[in-house]
Amino acid sequence: MIKCCNYICLLYLLFGIGKFTVYAQEIEPRQEINIDDLGDVSDEFLENFFEALKQKAITNYDKAINALNKCVEINPEPKYLYLELGKNYLELKQHEIAEENFKKALESKPDNRFILELLFEVYFHQQKYKESIGVVEKLVKYNSMFKEQLANLYYHDKRYDEALTLIDELDEEYGSDGYRKQLRKRISSKIKNPSGQISRLEKKIKEKPKSEQNYLNLIYLYSQNNEDEKAYQTAQALLKKNPKSELVHLALYKFYIEDNSKTEQAIQSMKIALKSNKIDKDSKYKVISDFLIFIEKHPQYESQLVEAVSILSSEQDNAKVFTELGHHYYKKGDKEKALNFYERGIKNSTGNFSLLKRVLLLQLDLKRYTKAEIGSQFALEMFPAQPIFYLVNGVSLIHLDRPNDAIDILSSGIDYIIEDPKMEADFYKQMGEAYLKLGDAAKSSEYLEKSNQLQKKS
């Protein structure tokens, strides 16, 4: 039997210009046809059918289609033939023919989840969004997570209120997540008059006054509609109803920051948000980013930033936050703090060339030669054609009293320099320094002179 994964297309509208991405999500294994399902058919039919399965298994889709068509000539009644034909045409990206066959297969099983998913995939590839809606509306009864696909489709069909209603239902059932937050923003940005959605959420809050998510969604809509005072009042209402709410502080700290008389409340709200296990890392990153902007205007509160960062230090995967903090202190010229945060941030971003380069140059600048030597060796394994890392390694080795090793690495790295006389001059200067350490004054003078000549040209 062929192995088959169950793919569900998640439809995204990116940047508002109609570009879409397909995401795969395995819900449950699909079942293939077994011999008991074939019915009373002839030996010739069976031979061709199993030949089709064999050819599909080895990706000979054209041959599989030929074998299935022979089955159809023998007996056109079994609907599973059209399911198999559809799958093969789908693999060949012949979507219109695949669609025709899946529709035939559905005639006897109009609510078959497996066939409906395949038909949805075909519609997706053909950008038949209205047809997709009809299929996904049937699929929702099998798994409520299909509502995400349906919300995407409603969005593309400009049925914004229905899309937001589905997202609200999912948030209530599963809790909010990053994907649905982004989808909500895209949908809300298209709504010219959100009064209908606002009324619906106000009604839901009256029905379920302890549901945090409804308050948060309403705060967002008010903010999008430039009704900041109503958004703030809604946040205060949530805090009054649920004094232990942590999510509300994602909204409150912004209101407090804008009110210069509530600086202490702003900082306290930011700390609560950063400590919360209910708030995702991207949102915490946004809190830190806003905190940094706040400190640019109120530098007297920088110690509070350090305290806030200590909250995050115990968590894993905060590379983005630490890197942003490194940028903050780098711009201020505080190299020690910048390097400290960069080193913490790069642990999960070792493939980031620009960040790796900055870390190594700061380590040299601050005379951390052992770290720079080890780090540049690692960098060369990842980026073996980048001369800057040979140079950092060579400089580190010179300061670690390993001039012979320095000359070897610098001699290797200089071959990767392309039309960069300044860097070439730096290489020759360091080679001159290395030979000077070895006591070879003649060689040292030769390379230093080469460096001087190149510096004059550059």
CSV table of C-alpha atoms in Angstrom, one decimal:
chain,number,residue,atom,x,y,z
A,1,MET,CA,0.0,0.0,0.0
A,2,ILE,CA,1.1,3.5,-0.7
A,3,LYS,CA,1.8,5.7,2.3
A,4,CYS,CA,0.0,9.0,2.1
A,5,CYS,CA,0.2,12.0,4.5
A,6,ASN,CA,-2.8,14.2,5.3
A,7,TYR,CA,-2.1,17.8,4.2
A,8,ILE,CA,-4.3,20.7,5.0
A,9,CYS,CA,-3.8,24.0,3.1
A,10,LEU,CA,-3.7,27.0,5.3
A,11,LEU,CA,-4.4,30.0,3.1
A,12,TYR,CA,-2.5,33.2,3.9
A,13,LEU,CA,-2.9,36.6,2.2
A,14,LEU,CA,0.5,38.2,2.4
A,15,PHE,CA,1.2,41.9,2.2
A,16,GLY,CA,-2.3,42.5,0.7
A,17,ILE,CA,-1.2,41.6,-2.9
A,18,GLY,CA,-2.7,38.2,-3.3
A,19,LYS,CA,0.4,36.0,-2.5
A,20,PHE,CA,-0.4,32.8,-0.7
A,21,THR,CA,1.5,30.2,1.1
A,22,VAL,CA,0.5,26.5,1.7
A,23,TYR,CA,1.2,25.1,5.1
A,24,ALA,CA,1.1,21.5,6.0
A,25,GLN,CA,-0.6,20.2,9.1
A,26,GLU,CA,-1.1,16.6,9.8
A,27,ILE,CA,-4.4,15.9,11.5
A,28,GLU,CA,-4.8,12.2,11.2
A,29,PRO,CA,-3.6,9.4,8.8
A,30,ARG,CA,-5.5,9.0,5.6
A,31,GLN,CA,-6.8,5.6,4.8
A,32,GLU,CA,-6.0,3.9,1.5
A,33,ILE,CA,-8.3,1.6,-0.3
A,34,ASN,CA,-8.0,-2.0,0.7
A,35,ILE,CA,-9.0,-5.1,-1.3
A,36,ASP,CA,-12.3,-5.5,0.5
A,37,ASP,CA,-13.4,-2.1,-0.8
A,38,LEU,CA,-13.0,-3.0,-4.4
A,39,GLY,CA,-16.2,-4.9,-4.8
A,40,ASP,CA,-17.0,-7.6,-7.3
A,41,VAL,CA,-14.6,-6.9,-10.2
A,42,SER,CA,-12.8,-8.9,-12.8
A,43,ASP,CA,-9.3,-10.2,-12.5
A,44,GLU,CA,-8.3,-7.9,-15.4
A,45,PHE,CA,-9.7,-4.9,-13.5
A,46,LEU,CA,-7.8,-6.0,-10.3
A,47,GLU,CA,-4.5,-6.4,-12.3
A,48,ASN,CA,-4.8,-2.9,-13.7
A,49,PHE,CA,-5.8,-1.3,-10.4
A,50,PHE,CA,-2.9,-2.8,-8.5
A,51,GLU,CA,-0.6,-1.8,-11.3
A,52,ALA,CA,-1.9,1.8,-10.9
A,53,LEU,CA,-1.1,1.7,-7.2
A,54,LYS,CA,2.4,0.3,-7.8
A,55,GLN,CA,3.2,3.0,-10.4
A,56,LYS,CA,1.9,5.7,-8.2
A,57,ALA,CA,4.0,4.4,-5.3
A,58,ILE,CA,7.2,4.9,-7.5
A,59,THR,CA,5.9,8.3,-8.8
A,60,ASN,CA,5.1,7.1,-12.3
A,61,TYR,CA,1.9,9.1,-12.3
A,62,ASP,CA,1.3,8.9,-16.0
A,63,LYS,CA,1.5,5.2,-16.0
A,64,ALA,CA,-0.7,5.0,-13.0
A,65,ILE,CA,-3.3,7.1,-14.9
A,66,ASN,CA,-3.1,4.8,-17.9
A,67,ALA,CA,-3.7,1.7,-15.8
A,68,LEU,CA,-6.7,3.4,-14.0
A,69,ASN,CA,-8.2,4.4,-17.3
A,70,LYS,CA,-8.1,0.8,-18.4
A,71,CYS,CA,-10.1,0.0,-15.2
A,72,VAL,CA,-12.6,2.7,-16.2
A,73,GLU,CA,-13.0,1.1,-19.6
A,74,ILE,CA,-13.7,-2.2,-18.0
A,75,ASN,CA,-16.1,-0.9,-15.3
A,76,PRO,CA,-16.7,2.9,-14.9
A,77,GLU,CA,-19.0,2.5,-11.9
A,78,PRO,CA,-16.5,2.3,-8.9
A,79,LYS,CA,-16.1,5.9,-7.6
A,80,TYR,CA,-12.7,5.0,-6.0
A,81,LEU,CA,-11.3,4.9,-9.5
A,82,TYR,CA,-11.9,8.7,-9.8
A,83,LEU,CA,-10.4,9.3,-6.4
A,84,GLU,CA,-7.2,7.5,-7.5
A,85,LEU,CA,-7.2,9.4,-10.8
A,86,GLY,CA,-7.7,12.7,-9.0
A,87,LYS,CA,-4.7,12.0,-6.7
A,88,ASN,CA,-2.4,11.2,-9.7
A,89,TYR,CA,-3.5,14.3,-11.6
A,90,LEU,CA,-3.0,16.3,-8.5
A,91,GLU,CA,0.6,15.0,-8.3
A,92,LEU,CA,1.1,16.1,-12.0
A,93,LYS,CA,-0.4,19.5,-11.1
A,94,GLN,CA,-3.2,19.0,-13.6
A,95,HIS,CA,-5.6,20.6,-11.3
A,96,GLU,CA,-8.7,21.0,-13.5
A,97,ILE,CA,-8.7,17.3,-14.4
A,98,ALA,CA,-8.0,16.4,-10.7
A,99,GLU,CA,-11.0,18.5,-9.7
A,100,GLU,CA,-13.3,16.7,-12.2
A,101,ASN,CA,-12.3,13.4,-10.8
A,102,PHE,CA,-12.6,14.3,-7.1
A,103,LYS,CA,-16.1,15.6,-7.9
A,104,LYS,CA,-17.0,12.3,-9.4
A,105,ALA,CA,-15.6,10.5,-6.3
A,106,LEU,CA,-17.8,12.7,-4.1
A,107,GLU,CA,-21.0,11.7,-5.8
A,108,SER,CA,-21.3,8.6,-3.7
A,109,LYS,CA,-19.6,10.0,-0.6
A,110,PRO,CA,-20.5,13.8,-0.5
A,111,ASP,CA,-19.2,14.3,3.0
A,112,ASN,CA,-16.0,12.2,2.8
A,113,ARG,CA,-13.4,14.1,4.7
A,114,PHE,CA,-10.4,12.7,2.8
A,115,ILE,CA,-11.9,13.6,-0.6
A,116,LEU,CA,-13.0,17.0,0.5
A,117,GLU,CA,-9.5,17.8,1.8
A,118,LEU,CA,-8.1,16.9,-1.6
A,119,LEU,CA,-10.7,18.9,-3.4
A,120,PHE,CA,-9.8,21.9,-1.2
A,121,GLU,CA,-6.1,21.5,-2.1
A,122,VAL,CA,-7.1,21.5,-5.8
A,123,TYR,CA,-9.2,24.6,-5.4
A,124,PHE,CA,-6.5,26.3,-3.5
A,125,HIS,CA,-4.0,25.8,-6.3
A,126,GLN,CA,-6.5,27.1,-8.8
A,127,GLN,CA,-7.3,30.1,-6.5
A,128,LYS,CA,-11.0,29.2,-6.6
A,129,TYR,CA,-11.7,30.8,-3.2
A,130,LYS,CA,-15.5,30.8,-3.3
A,131,GLU,CA,-15.5,27.1,-4.1
A,132,SER,CA,-13.0,26.5,-1.4
A,133,ILE,CA,-15.4,28.1,1.2
A,134,GLY,CA,-18.1,25.6,0.4
A,135,VAL,CA,-15.7,22.7,0.9
A,136,VAL,CA,-14.1,24.0,4.1
A,137,GLU,CA,-17.5,24.8,5.6
A,138,LYS,CA,-18.1,21.1,5.4
A,139,LEU,CA,-14.7,20.2,6.9
A,140,VAL,CA,-15.3,22.4,9.9
A,141,LYS,CA,-17.6,19.7,11.5
A,142,TYR,CA,-14.6,17.3,11.5
A,143,ASN,CA,-12.2,19.5,13.2
A,144,SER,CA,-12.8,23.1,14.5
A,145,MET,CA,-9.2,24.0,13.5
A,146,PHE,CA,-10.5,24.1,9.9
A,147,LYS,CA,-12.0,27.5,11.0
A,148,GLU,CA,-8.6,29.0,10.5
A,149,GLN,CA,-8.6,28.1,6.8
A,150,LEU,CA,-12.2,29.3,6.6
A,151,ALA,CA,-11.3,32.6,8.2
A,152,ASN,CA,-8.6,33.1,5.6
A,153,LEU,CA,-11.0,32.3,2.9
A,154,TYR,CA,-13.6,34.7,4.3
A,155,TYR,CA,-10.9,37.4,4.5
A,156,HIS,CA,-10.1,36.9,0.8
A,157,ASP,CA,-13.8,37.0,0.0
A,158,LYS,CA,-14.1,40.3,1.9
A,159,ARG,CA,-16.4,38.7,4.5
A,160,TYR,CA,-14.5,40.3,7.3
A,161,ASP,CA,-17.1,40.1,10.1
A,162,GLU,CA,-17.6,36.4,9.5
A,163,ALA,CA,-13.8,35.9,9.5
A,164,LEU,CA,-13.4,37.7,12.8
A,165,THR,CA,-16.2,35.8,14.3
A,166,LEU,CA,-14.5,32.5,13.5
A,167,ILE,CA,-11.2,33.8,15.0
A,168,ASP,CA,-13.0,34.8,18.2
A,169,GLU,CA,-14.5,31.3,18.4
A,170,LEU,CA,-11.1,29.7,18.0
A,171,ASP,CA,-9.5,32.0,20.6
A,172,GLU,CA,-12.2,31.1,23.1
A,173,GLU,CA,-11.8,27.4,22.4
A,174,TYR,CA,-8.0,27.2,22.1
A,175,GLY,CA,-6.7,30.5,23.4
A,176,SER,CA,-5.0,33.1,21.3
A,177,ASP,CA,-1.9,32.4,19.2
A,178,GLY,CA,0.6,34.3,17.1
A,179,TYR,CA,-0.9,33.2,13.7
A,180,ARG,CA,-4.5,34.2,14.6
A,181,LYS,CA,-3.2,37.6,16.0
A,182,GLN,CA,-1.6,38.4,12.7
A,183,LEU,CA,-4.7,37.3,10.8
A,184,ARG,CA,-6.9,39.4,13.1
A,185,LYS,CA,-4.7,42.4,12.4
A,186,ARG,CA,-4.9,41.9,8.6
A,187,ILE,CA,-8.7,41.5,8.7
A,188,SER,CA,-9.2,44.5,11.1
A,189,SER,CA,-7.1,46.7,8.8
A,190,LYS,CA,-9.6,46.1,6.1
A,191,ILE,CA,-12.7,46.9,8.1
A,192,LYS,CA,-13.9,50.5,7.4
A,193,ASN,CA,-16.5,50.6,10.1
A,194,PRO,CA,-15.9,48.2,13.0
A,195,SER,CA,-19.0,49.2,14.8
A,196,GLY,CA,-20.6,45.8,14.1
A,197,GLN,CA,-17.7,43.9,15.6
A,198,ILE,CA,-17.5,46.3,18.5
A,199,SER,CA,-21.2,45.8,19.3
A,200,ARG,CA,-20.8,42.0,19.1
A,201,LEU,CA,-17.8,42.0,21.5
A,202,GLU,CA,-19.6,44.3,23.9
A,203,LYS,CA,-22.5,41.9,23.9
A,204,LYS,CA,-20.2,38.9,24.5
A,205,ILE,CA,-18.5,40.7,27.4
A,206,LYS,CA,-21.9,41.1,29.0
A,207,GLU,CA,-22.7,37.5,28.5
A,208,LYS,CA,-19.3,36.3,29.7
A,209,PRO,CA,-17.8,39.1,31.8
A,210,LYS,CA,-14.8,36.9,32.9
A,211,SER,CA,-13.6,36.0,29.4
A,212,GLU,CA,-10.3,37.9,29.0
A,213,GLN,CA,-10.0,37.4,25.3
A,214,ASN,CA,-13.2,39.3,24.5
A,215,TYR,CA,-11.9,42.3,26.4
A,216,LEU,CA,-8.6,42.1,24.6
A,217,ASN,CA,-10.2,41.9,21.2
A,218,LEU,CA,-12.4,44.9,22.0
A,219,ILE,CA,-9.3,46.9,23.2
A,220,TYR,CA,-7.6,46.1,19.9
A,221,LEU,CA,-10.7,47.2,17.8
A,222,TYR,CA,-11.1,50.4,19.8
A,223,SER,CA,-7.4,51.2,19.3
A,224,GLN,CA,-7.6,50.4,15.6
A,225,ASN,CA,-10.6,52.8,15.4
A,226,ASN,CA,-8.6,55.5,17.3
A,227,GLU,CA,-10.9,55.3,20.3
A,228,ASP,CA,-8.1,55.3,22.7
A,229,GLU,CA,-10.1,56.4,25.7
A,230,LYS,CA,-12.6,53.6,25.2
A,231,ALA,CA,-9.8,51.1,24.8
A,232,TYR,CA,-8.3,52.3,28.0
A,233,GLN,CA,-11.6,52.1,29.9
A,234,THR,CA,-12.1,48.5,28.5
A,235,ALA,CA,-8.6,47.6,29.9
A,236,GLN,CA,-9.5,49.0,33.3
A,237,ALA,CA,-12.8,47.2,33.2
A,238,LEU,CA,-11.0,43.9,32.6
A,239,LEU,CA,-8.5,44.7,35.4
A,240,LYS,CA,-11.4,45.4,37.7
A,241,LYS,CA,-13.2,42.2,36.8
A,242,ASN,CA,-10.0,40.1,36.9
A,243,PRO,CA,-7.3,41.8,39.0
A,244,LYS,CA,-4.9,38.9,38.4
A,245,SER,CA,-5.1,39.3,34.6
A,246,GLU,CA,-1.6,39.3,33.1
A,247,LEU,CA,-2.7,39.7,29.4
A,248,VAL,CA,-4.3,43.1,30.1
A,249,HIS,CA,-0.9,44.6,30.9
A,250,LEU,CA,0.1,44.2,27.2
A,251,ALA,CA,-2.4,47.0,26.6
A,252,LEU,CA,-2.1,48.9,29.8
A,253,TYR,CA,1.6,49.6,29.7
A,254,LYS,CA,1.1,51.4,26.3
A,255,PHE,CA,-1.6,53.7,27.8
A,256,TYR,CA,0.6,54.4,30.8
A,257,ILE,CA,3.6,55.2,28.7
A,258,GLU,CA,1.6,57.8,26.8
A,259,ASP,CA,0.5,59.4,30.1
A,260,ASN,CA,3.6,61.0,31.5
A,261,SER,CA,2.1,61.0,35.0
A,262,LYS,CA,1.9,57.2,35.1
A,263,THR,CA,5.5,56.2,34.4
A,264,GLU,CA,5.7,53.9,37.5
A,265,GLN,CA,2.5,52.1,36.4
A,266,ALA,CA,3.9,51.7,32.9
A,267,ILE,CA,7.1,50.0,34.2
A,268,GLN,CA,5.1,47.8,36.6
A,269,SER,CA,2.8,46.7,33.7
A,270,MET,CA,5.8,45.9,31.5
A,271,LYS,CA,7.4,43.8,34.3
A,272,ILE,CA,4.1,41.8,34.7
A,273,ALA,CA,3.9,41.2,31.0
A,274,LEU,CA,7.6,40.0,30.9
A,275,LYS,CA,7.1,37.7,33.8
A,276,SER,CA,3.9,36.2,32.5
A,277,ASN,CA,3.8,32.6,31.2
A,278,LYS,CA,0.7,33.4,29.2
A,279,ILE,CA,2.4,35.9,27.0
A,280,ASP,CA,4.3,34.7,23.9
A,281,LYS,CA,7.9,35.6,23.2
A,282,ASP,CA,7.1,37.9,20.3
A,283,SER,CA,4.9,40.0,22.5
A,284,LYS,CA,7.6,40.2,25.1
A,285,TYR,CA,10.0,41.3,22.5
A,286,LYS,CA,7.6,44.1,21.6
A,287,VAL,CA,7.5,45.1,25.3
A,288,ILE,CA,11.3,45.3,25.5
A,289,SER,CA,11.4,47.3,22.2
A,290,ASP,CA,8.9,49.8,23.6
A,291,PHE,CA,10.8,49.8,26.9
A,292,LEU,CA,14.0,50.8,25.0
A,293,ILE,CA,12.2,53.6,23.2
A,294,PHE,CA,10.8,54.8,26.5
A,295,ILE,CA,14.3,54.8,28.1
A,296,GLU,CA,15.7,56.9,25.2
A,297,LYS,CA,13.3,59.6,26.4
A,298,HIS,CA,13.7,58.8,30.1
A,299,PRO,CA,17.2,57.6,30.7
A,300,GLN,CA,16.8,57.8,34.5
A,301,TYR,CA,14.8,54.6,34.4
A,302,GLU,CA,17.5,52.5,32.8
A,303,SER,CA,18.0,50.5,36.0
A,304,GLN,CA,14.5,49.4,35.6
A,305,LEU,CA,15.4,48.0,32.2
A,306,VAL,CA,18.2,45.9,33.7
A,307,GLU,CA,15.7,44.6,36.3
A,308,ALA,CA,13.2,43.7,33.5
A,309,VAL,CA,15.9,41.9,31.5
A,310,SER,CA,16.8,39.8,34.6
A,311,ILE,CA,13.2,38.6,34.4
A,312,LEU,CA,13.9,37.2,30.9
A,313,SER,CA,17.3,35.8,31.7
A,314,SER,CA,15.8,32.6,33.2
A,315,GLU,CA,13.9,31.9,30.1
A,316,GLN,CA,15.2,30.1,27.0
A,317,ASP,CA,15.3,31.4,23.4
A,318,ASN,CA,15.4,35.1,24.1
A,319,ALA,CA,18.0,35.7,21.4
A,320,LYS,CA,15.9,38.4,19.7
A,321,VAL,CA,15.5,40.3,22.9
A,322,PHE,CA,19.1,40.1,23.9
A,323,THR,CA,20.3,41.2,20.4
A,324,GLU,CA,18.0,44.2,20.5
A,325,LEU,CA,19.4,45.2,23.9
A,326,GLY,CA,22.9,44.7,22.4
A,327,HIS,CA,22.0,47.2,19.7
A,328,HIS,CA,20.7,49.6,22.2
A,329,TYR,CA,23.9,49.7,24.2
A,330,TYR,CA,26.1,49.6,21.1
A,331,LYS,CA,24.4,52.8,19.8
A,332,LYS,CA,25.1,54.4,23.2
A,333,GLY,CA,28.8,53.4,23.0
A,334,ASP,CA,28.6,51.1,26.0
A,335,LYS,CA,30.6,48.3,24.5
A,336,GLU,CA,30.8,46.2,27.6
A,337,LYS,CA,27.1,46.0,28.0
A,338,ALA,CA,26.6,45.6,24.2
A,339,LEU,CA,28.9,42.7,24.1
A,340,ASN,CA,27.3,41.1,27.1
A,341,PHE,CA,23.9,41.1,25.5
A,342,TYR,CA,25.2,40.2,22.0
A,343,GLU,CA,27.0,37.1,23.5
A,344,ARG,CA,23.8,36.0,25.1
A,345,GLY,CA,21.8,36.6,22.0
A,346,ILE,CA,24.1,34.9,19.5
A,347,LYS,CA,23.7,31.5,21.3
A,348,ASN,CA,20.6,30.8,19.2
A,349,SER,CA,21.7,32.9,16.2
A,350,THR,CA,25.0,31.5,15.3
A,351,GLY,CA,24.2,31.7,11.6
A,352,ASN,CA,23.7,35.5,11.7
A,353,PHE,CA,26.8,36.8,9.9
A,354,SER,CA,26.5,40.4,10.8
A,355,LEU,CA,25.9,39.7,14.5
A,356,LEU,CA,28.8,37.2,14.6
A,357,LYS,CA,31.1,39.8,13.0
A,358,ARG,CA,30.1,42.5,15.5
A,359,VAL,CA,30.6,40.2,18.5
A,360,LEU,CA,34.1,39.2,17.3
A,361,LEU,CA,35.1,42.8,16.6
A,362,LEU,CA,33.9,43.9,20.0
A,363,GLN,CA,35.8,41.0,21.7
A,364,LEU,CA,39.0,42.2,20.0
A,365,ASP,CA,38.2,45.8,20.9
A,366,LEU,CA,37.8,44.8,24.6
A,367,LYS,CA,40.9,42.6,24.5
A,368,ARG,CA,38.9,39.3,24.9
A,369,TYR,CA,41.4,37.5,22.7
A,370,THR,CA,40.8,33.9,23.9
A,371,LYS,CA,37.1,34.3,23.2
A,372,ALA,CA,37.8,36.0,19.8
A,373,GLU,CA,40.1,33.2,18.8
A,374,ILE,CA,37.7,30.5,19.6
A,375,GLY,CA,34.7,32.4,18.1
A,376,SER,CA,36.5,33.2,14.9
A,377,GLN,CA,37.6,29.6,14.5
A,378,PHE,CA,33.9,28.6,14.8
A,379,ALA,CA,32.9,31.4,12.4
A,380,LEU,CA,35.4,30.1,9.8
A,381,GLU,CA,33.7,26.7,9.9
A,382,MET,CA,30.4,28.4,9.0
A,383,PHE,CA,31.8,31.0,6.6
A,384,PRO,CA,35.1,29.7,5.2
A,385,ALA,CA,35.3,32.4,2.5
A,386,GLN,CA,34.9,35.4,4.7
A,387,PRO,CA,38.3,37.2,5.1
A,388,ILE,CA,37.2,39.2,8.2
A,389,PHE,CA,37.1,36.0,10.3
A,390,TYR,CA,40.7,35.1,9.2
A,391,LEU,CA,41.8,38.6,10.2
A,392,VAL,CA,40.1,38.4,13.6
A,393,ASN,CA,41.6,34.9,14.2
A,394,GLY,CA,45.0,36.2,13.2
A,395,VAL,CA,44.9,39.2,15.5
A,396,SER,CA,43.7,37.1,18.4
A,397,LEU,CA,46.6,34.6,17.8
A,398,ILE,CA,49.2,37.4,17.8
A,399,HIS,CA,48.0,38.7,21.1
A,400,LEU,CA,47.9,35.1,22.5
A,401,ASP,CA,51.7,34.8,21.6
A,402,ARG,CA,51.1,32.4,18.7
A,403,PRO,CA,52.7,34.3,15.9
A,404,ASN,CA,53.4,31.3,13.7
A,405,ASP,CA,49.7,30.2,13.8
A,406,ALA,CA,48.7,33.8,13.1
A,407,ILE,CA,50.9,34.0,10.0
A,408,ASP,CA,49.4,30.7,8.7
A,409,ILE,CA,45.8,31.8,9.1
A,410,LEU,CA,46.5,35.3,7.7
A,411,SER,CA,48.2,33.8,4.7
A,412,SER,CA,45.2,31.6,4.0
A,413,GLY,CA,42.7,34.4,4.5
A,414,ILE,CA,44.3,37.0,2.2
A,415,ASP,CA,43.5,34.8,-0.8
A,416,TYR,CA,39.7,35.5,-0.2
A,417,ILE,CA,40.1,39.3,-0.4
A,418,ILE,CA,38.5,40.7,-3.5
A,419,GLU,CA,39.1,44.3,-4.4
A,420,ASP,CA,39.4,45.6,-0.9
A,421,PRO,CA,42.8,47.3,-0.5
A,422,LYS,CA,41.9,48.5,3.1
A,423,MET,CA,41.4,45.0,4.3
A,424,GLU,CA,44.4,43.7,2.4
A,425,ALA,CA,46.4,46.5,4.2
A,426,ASP,CA,45.1,45.2,7.5
A,427,PHE,CA,46.2,41.7,6.7
A,428,TYR,CA,49.7,42.8,5.8
A,429,LYS,CA,50.0,45.0,8.9
A,430,GLN,CA,49.1,42.0,11.2
A,431,MET,CA,51.5,39.8,9.3
A,432,GLY,CA,54.2,42.4,10.0
A,433,GLU,CA,53.2,42.4,13.7
A,434,ALA,CA,53.4,38.6,13.8
A,435,TYR,CA,56.9,38.6,12.2
A,436,LEU,CA,58.0,41.3,14.6
A,437,LYS,CA,57.0,39.0,17.5
A,438,LEU,CA,59.1,36.3,15.9
A,439,GLY,CA,62.1,38.6,15.9
A,440,ASP,CA,62.2,38.7,12.0
A,441,ALA,CA,62.7,42.5,11.5
A,442,ALA,CA,63.3,42.2,7.8
A,443,LYS,CA,60.0,40.3,7.1
A,444,SER,CA,58.2,42.5,9.5
A,445,SER,CA,59.4,45.7,7.7
A,446,GLU,CA,58.5,44.1,4.3
A,447,TYR,CA,54.9,43.5,5.2
A,448,LEU,CA,54.4,46.7,7.1
A,449,GLU,CA,55.6,48.6,4.0
A,450,LYS,CA,53.1,46.7,1.8
A,451,SER,CA,50.4,47.7,4.3
A,452,ASN,CA,51.5,51.4,4.1
A,453,GLN,CA,51.5,51.4,0.3
A,454,LEU,CA,47.9,49.9,0.2
A,455,GLN,CA,46.7,52.4,2.8
A,456,LYS,CA,47.9,55.3,0.6
A,457,LYS,CA,46.0,53.9,-2.4
A,458,SER,CA,42.8,53.4,-0.4
